[in-house]
């Protein structure tokens, strides 16, 4: 046991107390652990510094203050020819849909000769309405034509006889005029009766519901025995020529980039087949609520194109030449999109840009860049305006440009 002599400050006297050496040994044993933890912490800090400055091209705080420029990866985008493509969704419909209803007085349907899905030709009878009463009316009017014709023949005969007697003085000129008027009235009644017969026959013909044009029957809404009239609405719906269309809904920005005649690829929902069509009409108005318009894409007939179904459209909107940047190079805030470019004296400059088409290769920059600038690839979020950097030119994949060494020539 060791003894240590201590001095108490309160009494300025010496005292002998026992001192335990085990506490000192415990403190000495903890010292290597503390040193090891400090070394690990310094290693983590150094690794994070290397990752930020070299791996992502970021500038650590304080470098600019100390006059040191961090290495920043930059790219020179140049100009790229981009094929414009606009994606849209919409519904399928008949390009020219013809509703067919009752054109005449109507009545009870006796025959329906077509069904939905059938092809019909112009003038083909689709349904027949009972005309038994109308047929009797036609017969009655036809008989009246014969009566009127007989009266006209009699009036003509009386006039002919009177003309022979007038030369002998037996009949006056006034009688001749009266008989001539009677003959003319009888002839007019014949024409009236014939017109009535023609009218009834025309009415009867309208009791047949016929196809106004050739095409595909989309819907049939009538059954035999049903009583129909002019107010019954459409009994059939026909797609003229079987032609279909897609009514693609597009934003006003995309709609402004389209024109009639552009090709589009249509994929109906539930089908893996592609159909090629052309834009034949662009909506002249924009819906004020949805801010969208309609582009109508003409399509040929195909069983997979069912009116009322949904479809996806990919429209080729032409080509454009613009700088193409990776998504990591473009930042955004409340004012819009921007990038950092290398300015004079290797200082970072913020540049406002307008983005356009988004493709698998990157984002097209429509305004703000010429393509000759050096644009910061990934570290824009760590930079400030006017900060000194050391630009390192790389490609879009982050590989240094021109760093590959040429292969050695093989010895002969």
mmCIF file of C-alpha atoms in Angstrom:
data_model
loop_
_atom_site.group_PDB
_atom_site.id
_atom_site.type_symbol
_atom_site.label_atom_id
_atom_site.label_comp_id
_atom_site.label_asym_id
_atom_site.label_seq_id
_atom_site.Cartn_x
_atom_site.Cartn_y
_atom_site.Cartn_z
ATOM 1 C CA UNK A 1 0.000 0.000 0.000
ATOM 2 C CA UNK A 2 1.381 3.434 -0.964
ATOM 3 C CA UNK A 3 0.833 6.548 1.014
ATOM 4 C CA UNK A 4 0.588 10.051 -0.284
ATOM 5 C CA UNK A 5 1.003 13.228 1.660
ATOM 6 C CA UNK A 6 -1.497 15.950 0.838
ATOM 7 C CA UNK A 7 -1.914 19.535 1.867
ATOM 8 C CA UNK A 8 -5.387 20.852 2.682
ATOM 9 C CA UNK A 9 -5.948 24.379 1.476
ATOM 10 C CA UNK A 10 -8.368 25.181 4.249
ATOM 11 C CA UNK A 11 -5.985 24.462 7.094
ATOM 12 C CA UNK A 12 -2.577 24.609 5.356
ATOM 13 C CA UNK A 13 -1.741 21.413 7.190
ATOM 14 C CA UNK A 14 -0.258 18.232 5.932
ATOM 15 C CA UNK A 15 -2.176 15.013 6.166
ATOM 16 C CA UNK A 16 -1.378 11.443 5.290
ATOM 17 C CA UNK A 17 -4.074 9.687 3.217
ATOM 18 C CA UNK A 18 -4.119 6.478 1.238
ATOM 19 C CA UNK A 19 -4.005 6.862 -2.582
ATOM 20 C CA UNK A 20 -5.391 4.069 -4.776
ATOM 21 C CA UNK A 21 -3.175 3.475 -7.880
ATOM 22 C CA UNK A 22 -5.923 1.463 -9.658
ATOM 23 C CA UNK A 23 -7.682 4.686 -10.798
ATOM 24 C CA UNK A 24 -4.558 5.845 -12.581
ATOM 25 C CA UNK A 25 -4.141 2.499 -14.295
ATOM 26 C CA UNK A 26 -7.818 2.614 -15.468
ATOM 27 C CA UNK A 27 -7.348 6.051 -16.964
ATOM 28 C CA UNK A 28 -4.191 4.921 -18.770
ATOM 29 C CA UNK A 29 -6.036 1.881 -20.223
ATOM 30 C CA UNK A 30 -8.807 4.103 -21.689
ATOM 31 C CA UNK A 31 -6.367 6.399 -23.453
ATOM 32 C CA UNK A 32 -5.698 4.095 -26.508
ATOM 33 C CA UNK A 33 -9.463 3.670 -27.068
ATOM 34 C CA UNK A 34 -9.995 7.428 -27.084
ATOM 35 C CA UNK A 35 -7.127 7.902 -29.530
ATOM 36 C CA UNK A 36 -8.588 5.210 -31.798
ATOM 37 C CA UNK A 37 -12.025 6.853 -31.802
ATOM 38 C CA UNK A 38 -10.501 10.211 -32.646
ATOM 39 C CA UNK A 39 -8.580 8.624 -35.543
ATOM 40 C CA UNK A 40 -11.756 7.003 -36.902
ATOM 41 C CA UNK A 41 -13.634 10.302 -36.674
ATOM 42 C CA UNK A 42 -10.865 12.103 -38.571
ATOM 43 C CA UNK A 43 -10.909 9.359 -41.220
ATOM 44 C CA UNK A 44 -14.664 9.746 -41.707
ATOM 45 C CA UNK A 45 -14.314 13.501 -42.040
ATOM 46 C CA UNK A 46 -11.529 13.088 -44.621
ATOM 47 C CA UNK A 47 -13.582 10.539 -46.585
ATOM 48 C CA UNK A 48 -16.635 12.811 -46.630
ATOM 49 C CA UNK A 49 -14.468 15.702 -47.788
ATOM 50 C CA UNK A 50 -13.051 13.620 -50.651
ATOM 51 C CA UNK A 51 -16.511 12.370 -51.692
ATOM 52 C CA UNK A 52 -18.009 15.851 -51.746
ATOM 53 C CA UNK A 53 -15.121 17.544 -53.565
ATOM 54 C CA UNK A 54 -14.086 14.757 -55.937
ATOM 55 C CA UNK A 55 -17.040 12.339 -56.170
ATOM 56 C CA UNK A 56 -19.811 14.894 -56.690
ATOM 57 C CA UNK A 57 -17.847 17.974 -57.562
ATOM 58 C CA UNK A 58 -19.142 20.006 -54.586
ATOM 59 C CA UNK A 59 -17.213 22.806 -52.964
ATOM 60 C CA UNK A 60 -16.739 22.516 -49.166
ATOM 61 C CA UNK A 61 -17.522 25.541 -47.132
ATOM 62 C CA UNK A 62 -14.517 27.722 -46.505
ATOM 63 C CA UNK A 63 -12.466 26.711 -49.567
ATOM 64 C CA UNK A 64 -13.240 29.937 -51.324
ATOM 65 C CA UNK A 65 -12.415 31.864 -48.210
ATOM 66 C CA UNK A 66 -9.053 30.137 -48.025
ATOM 67 C CA UNK A 67 -8.370 30.858 -51.711
ATOM 68 C CA UNK A 68 -8.588 27.197 -52.776
ATOM 69 C CA UNK A 69 -10.694 26.231 -55.858
ATOM 70 C CA UNK A 70 -12.405 22.816 -55.692
ATOM 71 C CA UNK A 71 -12.402 20.571 -58.746
ATOM 72 C CA UNK A 72 -15.871 20.673 -60.362
ATOM 73 C CA UNK A 73 -17.047 18.348 -63.135
ATOM 74 C CA UNK A 74 -18.387 20.270 -66.125
ATOM 75 C CA UNK A 75 -19.701 19.289 -69.566
ATOM 76 C CA UNK A 76 -19.868 21.036 -72.927
ATOM 77 C CA UNK A 77 -23.330 19.995 -74.245
ATOM 78 C CA UNK A 78 -23.068 21.279 -77.812
ATOM 79 C CA UNK A 79 -26.100 21.021 -80.115
ATOM 80 C CA UNK A 80 -28.148 17.827 -80.529
ATOM 81 C CA UNK A 81 -30.790 16.955 -83.106
ATOM 82 C CA UNK A 82 -33.839 15.782 -81.171
ATOM 83 C CA UNK A 83 -36.880 14.019 -82.555
ATOM 84 C CA UNK A 84 -39.894 15.641 -80.993
ATOM 85 C CA UNK A 85 -42.439 13.264 -79.519
ATOM 86 C CA UNK A 86 -45.600 14.149 -77.650
ATOM 87 C CA UNK A 87 -47.521 11.580 -75.618
ATOM 88 C CA UNK A 88 -51.259 11.899 -75.123
ATOM 89 C CA UNK A 89 -54.284 9.920 -74.009
ATOM 90 C CA UNK A 90 -57.814 10.066 -75.349
ATOM 91 C CA UNK A 91 -60.899 8.173 -76.447
ATOM 92 C CA UNK A 92 -61.672 6.329 -79.651
ATOM 93 C CA UNK A 93 -64.698 7.283 -81.724
ATOM 94 C CA UNK A 94 -66.148 7.006 -85.219
ATOM 95 C CA UNK A 95 -64.688 9.699 -87.442
ATOM 96 C CA UNK A 96 -68.095 10.350 -89.021
ATOM 97 C CA UNK A 97 -70.936 8.927 -86.947
ATOM 98 C CA UNK A 98 -74.332 8.849 -88.671
ATOM 99 C CA UNK A 99 -77.418 8.590 -86.442
ATOM 100 C CA UNK A 100 -80.325 7.005 -88.345
ATOM 101 C CA UNK A 101 -83.909 7.421 -87.158
ATOM 102 C CA UNK A 102 -87.500 7.550 -88.416
ATOM 103 C CA UNK A 103 -87.909 10.008 -91.265
ATOM 104 C CA UNK A 104 -91.649 9.489 -91.749
ATOM 105 C CA UNK A 105 -94.732 9.230 -89.576
ATOM 106 C CA UNK A 106 -93.627 6.063 -87.826
ATOM 107 C CA UNK A 107 -95.560 3.056 -86.677
ATOM 108 C CA UNK A 108 -94.955 -0.502 -85.562
ATOM 109 C CA UNK A 109 -91.634 -2.056 -86.620
ATOM 110 C CA UNK A 110 -92.208 -5.310 -88.496
ATOM 111 C CA UNK A 111 -88.638 -6.193 -89.542
ATOM 112 C CA UNK A 112 -85.066 -5.349 -88.500
ATOM 113 C CA UNK A 113 -82.580 -6.683 -91.046
ATOM 114 C CA UNK A 114 -79.188 -5.686 -89.517
ATOM 115 C CA UNK A 115 -77.424 -5.857 -86.188
ATOM 116 C CA UNK A 116 -74.531 -4.066 -84.502
ATOM 117 C CA UNK A 117 -71.239 -4.937 -86.147
ATOM 118 C CA UNK A 118 -72.729 -5.506 -89.614
ATOM 119 C CA UNK A 119 -71.472 -3.686 -92.674
ATOM 120 C CA UNK A 120 -74.171 -1.962 -94.751
ATOM 121 C CA UNK A 121 -74.241 -0.165 -98.089
ATOM 122 C CA UNK A 122 -75.858 3.135 -98.957
ATOM 123 C CA UNK A 123 -79.631 2.780 -99.467
ATOM 124 C CA UNK A 124 -79.864 -0.636 -97.762
ATOM 125 C CA UNK A 125 -83.064 -1.202 -95.769
ATOM 126 C CA UNK A 126 -82.266 -1.453 -92.067
ATOM 127 C CA UNK A 127 -85.818 -1.809 -90.704
ATOM 128 C CA UNK A 128 -89.391 -1.865 -92.010
ATOM 129 C CA UNK A 129 -92.452 -0.224 -90.397
ATOM 130 C CA UNK A 130 -95.976 -1.562 -90.860
ATOM 131 C CA UNK A 131 -97.797 0.265 -93.687
ATOM 132 C CA UNK A 132 -101.124 -1.598 -94.059
ATOM 133 C CA UNK A 133 -103.186 1.567 -93.486
ATOM 134 C CA UNK A 134 -100.987 3.636 -95.783
ATOM 135 C CA UNK A 135 -101.339 1.075 -98.573
ATOM 136 C CA UNK A 136 -105.122 1.432 -98.479
ATOM 137 C CA UNK A 137 -104.775 5.179 -98.682
ATOM 138 C CA UNK A 138 -102.636 4.798 -101.790
ATOM 139 C CA UNK A 139 -105.247 2.526 -103.365
ATOM 140 C CA UNK A 140 -107.996 5.024 -102.636
ATOM 141 C CA UNK A 141 -106.040 7.884 -104.161
ATOM 142 C CA UNK A 142 -105.223 5.809 -107.222
ATOM 143 C CA UNK A 143 -108.947 5.183 -107.754
ATOM 144 C CA UNK A 144 -109.593 8.904 -107.403
ATOM 145 C CA UNK A 145 -107.098 9.512 -110.203
ATOM 146 C CA UNK A 146 -109.167 7.286 -112.484
ATOM 147 C CA UNK A 147 -112.380 9.128 -111.575
ATOM 148 C CA UNK A 148 -110.771 12.472 -112.322
ATOM 149 C CA UNK A 149 -109.390 11.192 -115.592
ATOM 150 C CA UNK A 150 -112.898 9.971 -116.658
ATOM 151 C CA UNK A 151 -114.374 13.397 -115.857
ATOM 152 C CA UNK A 152 -111.646 15.038 -117.910
ATOM 153 C CA UNK A 153 -112.328 12.750 -120.873
ATOM 154 C CA UNK A 154 -116.055 13.559 -120.723
ATOM 155 C CA UNK A 155 -115.381 17.291 -120.575
ATOM 156 C CA UNK A 156 -113.083 17.024 -123.604
ATOM 157 C CA UNK A 157 -115.737 15.112 -125.581
ATOM 158 C CA UNK A 158 -118.422 17.737 -124.779
ATOM 159 C CA UNK A 159 -116.098 20.470 -125.922
ATOM 160 C CA UNK A 160 -115.308 18.709 -129.206
ATOM 161 C CA UNK A 161 -119.021 18.304 -130.045
ATOM 162 C CA UNK A 162 -119.759 21.897 -129.216
ATOM 163 C CA UNK A 163 -117.012 23.111 -131.535
ATOM 164 C CA UNK A 164 -118.676 21.282 -134.437
ATOM 165 C CA UNK A 165 -122.065 22.889 -133.718
ATOM 166 C CA UNK A 166 -120.838 26.436 -133.231
ATOM 167 C CA UNK A 167 -120.267 26.858 -136.963
ATOM 168 C CA UNK A 168 -123.943 26.105 -137.606
ATOM 169 C CA UNK A 169 -125.078 28.625 -135.048
ATOM 170 C CA UNK A 170 -126.618 26.155 -132.619
ATOM 171 C CA UNK A 171 -124.175 26.986 -129.775
ATOM 172 C CA UNK A 172 -122.987 30.381 -128.782
ATOM 173 C CA UNK A 173 -119.422 31.486 -128.160
ATOM 174 C CA UNK A 174 -120.165 31.756 -124.407
ATOM 175 C CA UNK A 175 -121.131 28.073 -124.264
ATOM 176 C CA UNK A 176 -117.826 27.173 -125.888
ATOM 177 C CA UNK A 177 -115.950 29.141 -123.216
ATOM 178 C CA UNK A 178 -117.886 27.388 -120.425
ATOM 179 C CA UNK A 179 -117.183 23.940 -121.834
ATOM 180 C CA UNK A 180 -113.485 24.781 -122.279
ATOM 181 C CA UNK A 181 -113.256 25.822 -118.616
ATOM 182 C CA UNK A 182 -114.951 22.617 -117.550
ATOM 183 C CA UNK A 183 -112.452 20.578 -119.596
ATOM 184 C CA UNK A 184 -109.481 22.450 -118.060
ATOM 185 C CA UNK A 185 -110.785 21.996 -114.490
ATOM 186 C CA UNK A 186 -111.242 18.254 -115.051
ATOM 187 C CA UNK A 187 -107.677 17.952 -116.375
ATOM 188 C CA UNK A 188 -106.376 19.848 -113.315
ATOM 189 C CA UNK A 189 -108.241 17.503 -110.964
ATOM 190 C CA UNK A 190 -106.490 14.575 -112.644
ATOM 191 C CA UNK A 191 -103.129 16.145 -111.874
ATOM 192 C CA UNK A 192 -104.140 16.840 -108.259
ATOM 193 C CA UNK A 193 -105.184 13.226 -107.767
ATOM 194 C CA UNK A 194 -101.936 11.989 -109.283
ATOM 195 C CA UNK A 195 -99.922 14.272 -106.975
ATOM 196 C CA UNK A 196 -101.797 12.917 -103.941
ATOM 197 C CA UNK A 197 -100.948 9.369 -104.966
ATOM 198 C CA UNK A 198 -97.311 10.328 -105.386
ATOM 199 C CA UNK A 199 -97.251 11.941 -101.956
ATOM 200 C CA UNK A 200 -98.705 8.877 -100.271
ATOM 201 C CA UNK A 201 -96.257 6.595 -102.023
ATOM 202 C CA UNK A 202 -93.361 8.827 -100.947
ATOM 203 C CA UNK A 203 -94.604 8.727 -97.361
ATOM 204 C CA UNK A 204 -94.794 4.953 -97.545
ATOM 205 C CA UNK A 205 -91.246 4.720 -98.821
ATOM 206 C CA UNK A 206 -90.057 6.717 -95.813
ATOM 207 C CA UNK A 207 -91.468 4.029 -93.560
ATOM 208 C CA UNK A 208 -88.412 1.987 -94.596
ATOM 209 C CA UNK A 209 -85.434 2.982 -92.449
ATOM 210 C CA UNK A 210 -82.486 2.982 -94.862
ATOM 211 C CA UNK A 211 -78.722 3.521 -94.497
ATOM 212 C CA UNK A 212 -77.708 7.012 -95.649
ATOM 213 C CA UNK A 213 -74.147 5.846 -96.461
ATOM 214 C CA UNK A 214 -72.012 2.715 -96.477
ATOM 215 C CA UNK A 215 -70.341 1.865 -93.210
ATOM 216 C CA UNK A 216 -70.262 -0.161 -90.011
ATOM 217 C CA UNK A 217 -73.316 -0.428 -87.758
ATOM 218 C CA UNK A 218 -72.126 0.611 -84.290
ATOM 219 C CA UNK A 219 -75.418 0.441 -82.393
ATOM 220 C CA UNK A 220 -78.934 -0.914 -82.925
ATOM 221 C CA UNK A 221 -81.624 0.474 -80.599
ATOM 222 C CA UNK A 222 -84.812 -1.002 -82.103
ATOM 223 C CA UNK A 223 -86.583 -4.365 -81.970
ATOM 224 C CA UNK A 224 -89.420 -5.884 -84.067
ATOM 225 C CA UNK A 225 -92.829 -4.946 -82.646
ATOM 226 C CA UNK A 226 -91.576 -1.658 -81.219
ATOM 227 C CA UNK A 227 -93.653 1.423 -82.007
ATOM 228 C CA UNK A 228 -91.470 4.259 -83.245
ATOM 229 C CA UNK A 229 -92.021 7.795 -84.482
ATOM 230 C CA UNK A 230 -90.043 10.826 -85.556
ATOM 231 C CA UNK A 231 -89.492 11.678 -81.884
ATOM 232 C CA UNK A 232 -88.016 8.291 -80.999
ATOM 233 C CA UNK A 233 -84.463 9.449 -81.664
ATOM 234 C CA UNK A 234 -81.740 7.460 -83.396
ATOM 235 C CA UNK A 235 -82.506 3.781 -83.983
ATOM 236 C CA UNK A 236 -79.107 2.978 -85.526
ATOM 237 C CA UNK A 237 -75.621 4.533 -85.397
ATOM 238 C CA UNK A 238 -73.319 3.976 -88.368
ATOM 239 C CA UNK A 239 -69.613 4.760 -88.726
ATOM 240 C CA UNK A 240 -69.344 6.117 -92.248
ATOM 241 C CA UNK A 241 -66.875 4.010 -94.210
ATOM 242 C CA UNK A 242 -65.886 2.261 -90.978
ATOM 243 C CA UNK A 243 -63.336 5.029 -90.338
ATOM 244 C CA UNK A 244 -62.281 5.653 -86.745
ATOM 245 C CA UNK A 245 -60.426 8.385 -84.921
ATOM 246 C CA UNK A 246 -58.757 9.100 -81.602
ATOM 247 C CA UNK A 247 -59.612 12.302 -79.798
ATOM 248 C CA UNK A 248 -56.300 13.025 -78.048
ATOM 249 C CA UNK A 249 -56.391 15.457 -75.136
ATOM 250 C CA UNK A 250 -53.344 17.766 -75.095
ATOM 251 C CA UNK A 251 -52.188 20.800 -73.158
ATOM 252 C CA UNK A 252 -52.236 24.121 -74.939
ATOM 253 C CA UNK A 253 -48.411 24.086 -75.099
ATOM 254 C CA UNK A 254 -48.305 20.691 -76.845
ATOM 255 C CA UNK A 255 -51.240 21.607 -79.056
ATOM 256 C CA UNK A 256 -49.367 24.653 -80.338
ATOM 257 C CA UNK A 257 -46.504 22.397 -81.503
ATOM 258 C CA UNK A 258 -48.771 20.247 -83.716
ATOM 259 C CA UNK A 259 -50.133 20.635 -87.219
ATOM 260 C CA UNK A 260 -52.448 18.623 -89.431
ATOM 261 C CA UNK A 261 -50.819 15.780 -91.336
ATOM 262 C CA UNK A 262 -48.427 14.690 -88.564
ATOM 263 C CA UNK A 263 -48.249 10.946 -87.995
ATOM 264 C CA UNK A 264 -49.159 9.335 -84.693
ATOM 265 C CA UNK A 265 -48.862 5.837 -83.262
ATOM 266 C CA UNK A 266 -51.963 4.637 -81.398
ATOM 267 C CA UNK A 267 -52.054 1.802 -78.861
ATOM 268 C CA UNK A 268 -55.584 0.929 -77.605
ATOM 269 C CA UNK A 269 -55.920 0.080 -73.939
ATOM 270 C CA UNK A 270 -55.866 -3.677 -73.460
ATOM 271 C CA UNK A 271 -54.103 -4.322 -76.764
ATOM 272 C CA UNK A 272 -50.435 -4.563 -77.700
ATOM 273 C CA UNK A 273 -51.011 -3.660 -81.361
ATOM 274 C CA UNK A 274 -49.886 -0.356 -82.844
ATOM 275 C CA UNK A 275 -51.923 1.594 -85.380
ATOM 276 C CA UNK A 276 -50.658 4.466 -87.477
ATOM 277 C CA UNK A 277 -52.854 7.490 -88.032
ATOM 278 C CA UNK A 278 -52.649 11.129 -89.024
ATOM 279 C CA UNK A 279 -53.857 14.286 -87.350
ATOM 280 C CA UNK A 280 -56.672 15.614 -89.514
ATOM 281 C CA UNK A 281 -58.088 18.279 -87.219
ATOM 282 C CA UNK A 282 -56.802 20.372 -84.312
ATOM 283 C CA UNK A 283 -59.269 21.941 -81.932
ATOM 284 C CA UNK A 284 -59.561 25.706 -82.502
ATOM 285 C CA UNK A 285 -60.515 26.311 -78.855
ATOM 286 C CA UNK A 286 -59.071 25.441 -75.437
ATOM 287 C CA UNK A 287 -61.239 24.253 -72.564
ATOM 288 C CA UNK A 288 -61.073 27.080 -69.975
ATOM 289 C CA UNK A 289 -61.372 24.645 -67.053
ATOM 290 C CA UNK A 290 -58.901 21.909 -68.029
ATOM 291 C CA UNK A 291 -56.658 24.133 -70.220
ATOM 292 C CA UNK A 292 -56.614 21.352 -72.811
ATOM 293 C CA UNK A 293 -57.575 20.980 -76.443
ATOM 294 C CA UNK A 294 -58.298 18.067 -78.781
ATOM 295 C CA UNK A 295 -56.262 16.702 -81.659
ATOM 296 C CA UNK A 296 -58.334 14.344 -83.837
ATOM 297 C CA UNK A 297 -56.274 11.497 -85.314
ATOM 298 C CA UNK A 298 -57.811 9.605 -88.254
ATOM 299 C CA UNK A 299 -57.476 5.804 -88.183
ATOM 300 C CA UNK A 300 -58.499 3.011 -90.569
ATOM 301 C CA UNK A 301 -60.934 0.360 -89.409
ATOM 302 C CA UNK A 302 -59.617 -2.407 -87.168
ATOM 303 C CA UNK A 303 -61.494 -4.723 -84.775
ATOM 304 C CA UNK A 304 -59.314 -3.535 -81.868
ATOM 305 C CA UNK A 305 -60.419 0.071 -82.371
ATOM 306 C CA UNK A 306 -63.683 0.177 -80.471
ATOM 307 C CA UNK A 307 -65.457 3.540 -80.144
ATOM 308 C CA UNK A 308 -65.647 4.675 -76.545
ATOM 309 C CA UNK A 309 -62.415 2.944 -75.501
ATOM 310 C CA UNK A 310 -59.230 4.603 -74.284
ATOM 311 C CA UNK A 311 -55.940 4.703 -76.172
ATOM 312 C CA UNK A 312 -52.428 6.143 -75.900
ATOM 313 C CA UNK A 313 -50.936 8.219 -78.696
ATOM 314 C CA UNK A 314 -47.326 9.051 -79.507
ATOM 315 C CA UNK A 315 -47.185 11.959 -81.935
ATOM 316 C CA UNK A 316 -44.059 12.785 -83.948
ATOM 317 C CA UNK A 317 -43.877 16.569 -83.670
ATOM 318 C CA UNK A 318 -40.854 17.059 -85.933
ATOM 319 C CA UNK A 319 -37.189 17.617 -85.018
ATOM 320 C CA UNK A 320 -35.349 20.399 -83.247
ATOM 321 C CA UNK A 321 -31.707 21.293 -82.583
ATOM 322 C CA UNK A 322 -30.911 22.274 -79.007
ATOM 323 C CA UNK A 323 -28.436 21.569 -76.178
ATOM 324 C CA UNK A 324 -29.187 18.389 -74.244
ATOM 325 C CA UNK A 325 -28.312 18.243 -70.528
ATOM 326 C CA UNK A 326 -28.517 15.454 -67.939
ATOM 327 C CA UNK A 327 -31.154 15.900 -65.292
ATOM 328 C CA UNK A 328 -28.464 16.409 -62.620
ATOM 329 C CA UNK A 329 -27.250 19.606 -64.316
ATOM 330 C CA UNK A 330 -30.617 21.388 -64.193
ATOM 331 C CA UNK A 331 -31.812 22.943 -60.938
ATOM 332 C CA UNK A 332 -35.022 24.767 -60.172
ATOM 333 C CA UNK A 333 -36.486 27.215 -57.700
ATOM 334 C CA UNK A 334 -39.519 29.445 -57.442
ATOM 335 C CA UNK A 335 -38.375 31.422 -60.483
ATOM 336 C CA UNK A 336 -37.943 28.376 -62.715
ATOM 337 C CA UNK A 337 -35.096 26.231 -64.060
ATOM 338 C CA UNK A 338 -31.443 27.300 -64.042
ATOM 339 C CA UNK A 339 -27.904 25.919 -64.414
ATOM 340 C CA UNK A 340 -24.408 26.953 -63.332
ATOM 341 C CA UNK A 341 -21.893 27.692 -66.072
ATOM 342 C CA UNK A 342 -18.168 28.473 -65.873
ATOM 343 C CA UNK A 343 -17.745 32.217 -66.320
ATOM 344 C CA UNK A 344 -14.766 34.535 -66.472
ATOM 345 C CA UNK A 345 -11.819 33.666 -64.198
ATOM 346 C CA UNK A 346 -13.381 30.221 -63.559
ATOM 347 C CA UNK A 347 -16.171 31.616 -61.433
ATOM 348 C CA UNK A 348 -19.605 29.992 -61.241
ATOM 349 C CA UNK A 349 -22.384 31.918 -62.930
ATOM 350 C CA UNK A 350 -26.054 31.196 -62.555
ATOM 351 C CA UNK A 351 -27.905 31.018 -65.897
ATOM 352 C CA UNK A 352 -31.682 30.946 -66.265
ATOM 353 C CA UNK A 353 -32.854 28.369 -68.865
ATOM 354 C CA UNK A 354 -36.086 27.167 -70.428
ATOM 355 C CA UNK A 355 -36.448 23.406 -70.638
ATOM 356 C CA UNK A 356 -38.314 21.512 -73.326
ATOM 357 C CA UNK A 357 -38.593 17.909 -74.448
ATOM 358 C CA UNK A 358 -37.655 15.217 -71.911
ATOM 359 C CA UNK A 359 -36.051 12.096 -73.410
ATOM 360 C CA UNK A 360 -34.099 9.096 -72.173
ATOM 361 C CA UNK A 361 -30.892 10.924 -73.164
ATOM 362 C CA UNK A 362 -31.637 14.038 -71.132
ATOM 363 C CA UNK A 363 -33.601 17.284 -71.142
ATOM 364 C CA UNK A 364 -33.564 19.689 -74.072
ATOM 365 C CA UNK A 365 -32.759 23.307 -73.242
ATOM 366 C CA UNK A 366 -34.879 25.519 -75.480
ATOM 367 C CA UNK A 367 -33.551 28.880 -74.298
ATOM 368 C CA UNK A 368 -30.657 30.189 -72.211
ATOM 369 C CA UNK A 369 -27.765 28.138 -73.622
ATOM 370 C CA UNK A 370 -25.967 28.027 -76.961
ATOM 371 C CA UNK A 371 -24.240 24.694 -76.295
ATOM 372 C CA UNK A 372 -20.740 26.177 -76.205
ATOM 373 C CA UNK A 373 -20.798 26.874 -72.475
ATOM 374 C CA UNK A 374 -19.250 24.662 -69.807
ATOM 375 C CA UNK A 375 -22.097 23.580 -67.560
ATOM 376 C CA UNK A 376 -21.677 22.201 -64.047
ATOM 377 C CA UNK A 377 -22.698 18.548 -64.162
ATOM 378 C CA UNK A 378 -23.787 17.676 -60.618
ATOM 379 C CA UNK A 379 -22.567 20.140 -57.989
ATOM 380 C CA UNK A 380 -24.854 23.081 -58.774
ATOM 381 C CA UNK A 381 -26.740 22.719 -55.513
ATOM 382 C CA UNK A 382 -23.521 23.376 -53.532
ATOM 383 C CA UNK A 383 -22.362 26.428 -55.491
ATOM 384 C CA UNK A 384 -23.027 30.115 -55.062
ATOM 385 C CA UNK A 385 -22.927 32.901 -57.618
ATOM 386 C CA UNK A 386 -19.344 34.055 -58.266
ATOM 387 C CA UNK A 387 -17.651 31.187 -56.420
ATOM 388 C CA UNK A 388 -14.190 30.224 -57.659
ATOM 389 C CA UNK A 389 -13.987 26.671 -59.061
ATOM 390 C CA UNK A 390 -11.555 24.456 -60.928
ATOM 391 C CA UNK A 391 -13.551 23.035 -63.894
ATOM 392 C CA UNK A 392 -12.794 19.472 -64.955
ATOM 393 C CA UNK A 393 -14.254 18.625 -68.367
ATOM 394 C CA UNK A 394 -16.103 15.280 -68.396
ATOM 395 C CA UNK A 395 -18.680 13.550 -70.571
ATOM 396 C CA UNK A 396 -22.331 12.989 -69.599
ATOM 397 C CA UNK A 397 -21.329 9.799 -67.755
ATOM 398 C CA UNK A 398 -18.811 11.656 -65.570
ATOM 399 C CA UNK A 399 -15.706 10.260 -67.264
ATOM 400 C CA UNK A 400 -12.866 12.757 -67.869
ATOM 401 C CA UNK A 401 -12.600 13.806 -71.495
ATOM 402 C CA UNK A 402 -9.283 12.804 -73.150
ATOM 403 C CA UNK A 403 -8.003 10.960 -70.063
ATOM 404 C CA UNK A 404 -7.688 7.573 -71.742
ATOM 405 C CA UNK A 405 -4.089 6.710 -72.609
ATOM 406 C CA UNK A 406 -3.381 5.360 -76.090
ATOM 407 C CA UNK A 407 -2.668 1.664 -76.234
ATOM 408 C CA UNK A 408 0.988 0.672 -76.708
ATOM 409 C CA UNK A 409 1.968 -0.740 -80.063
ATOM 410 C CA UNK A 410 2.530 -4.482 -80.041
ATOM 411 C CA UNK A 411 6.126 -5.591 -80.452
ATOM 412 C CA UNK A 412 6.937 -7.312 -83.682
#
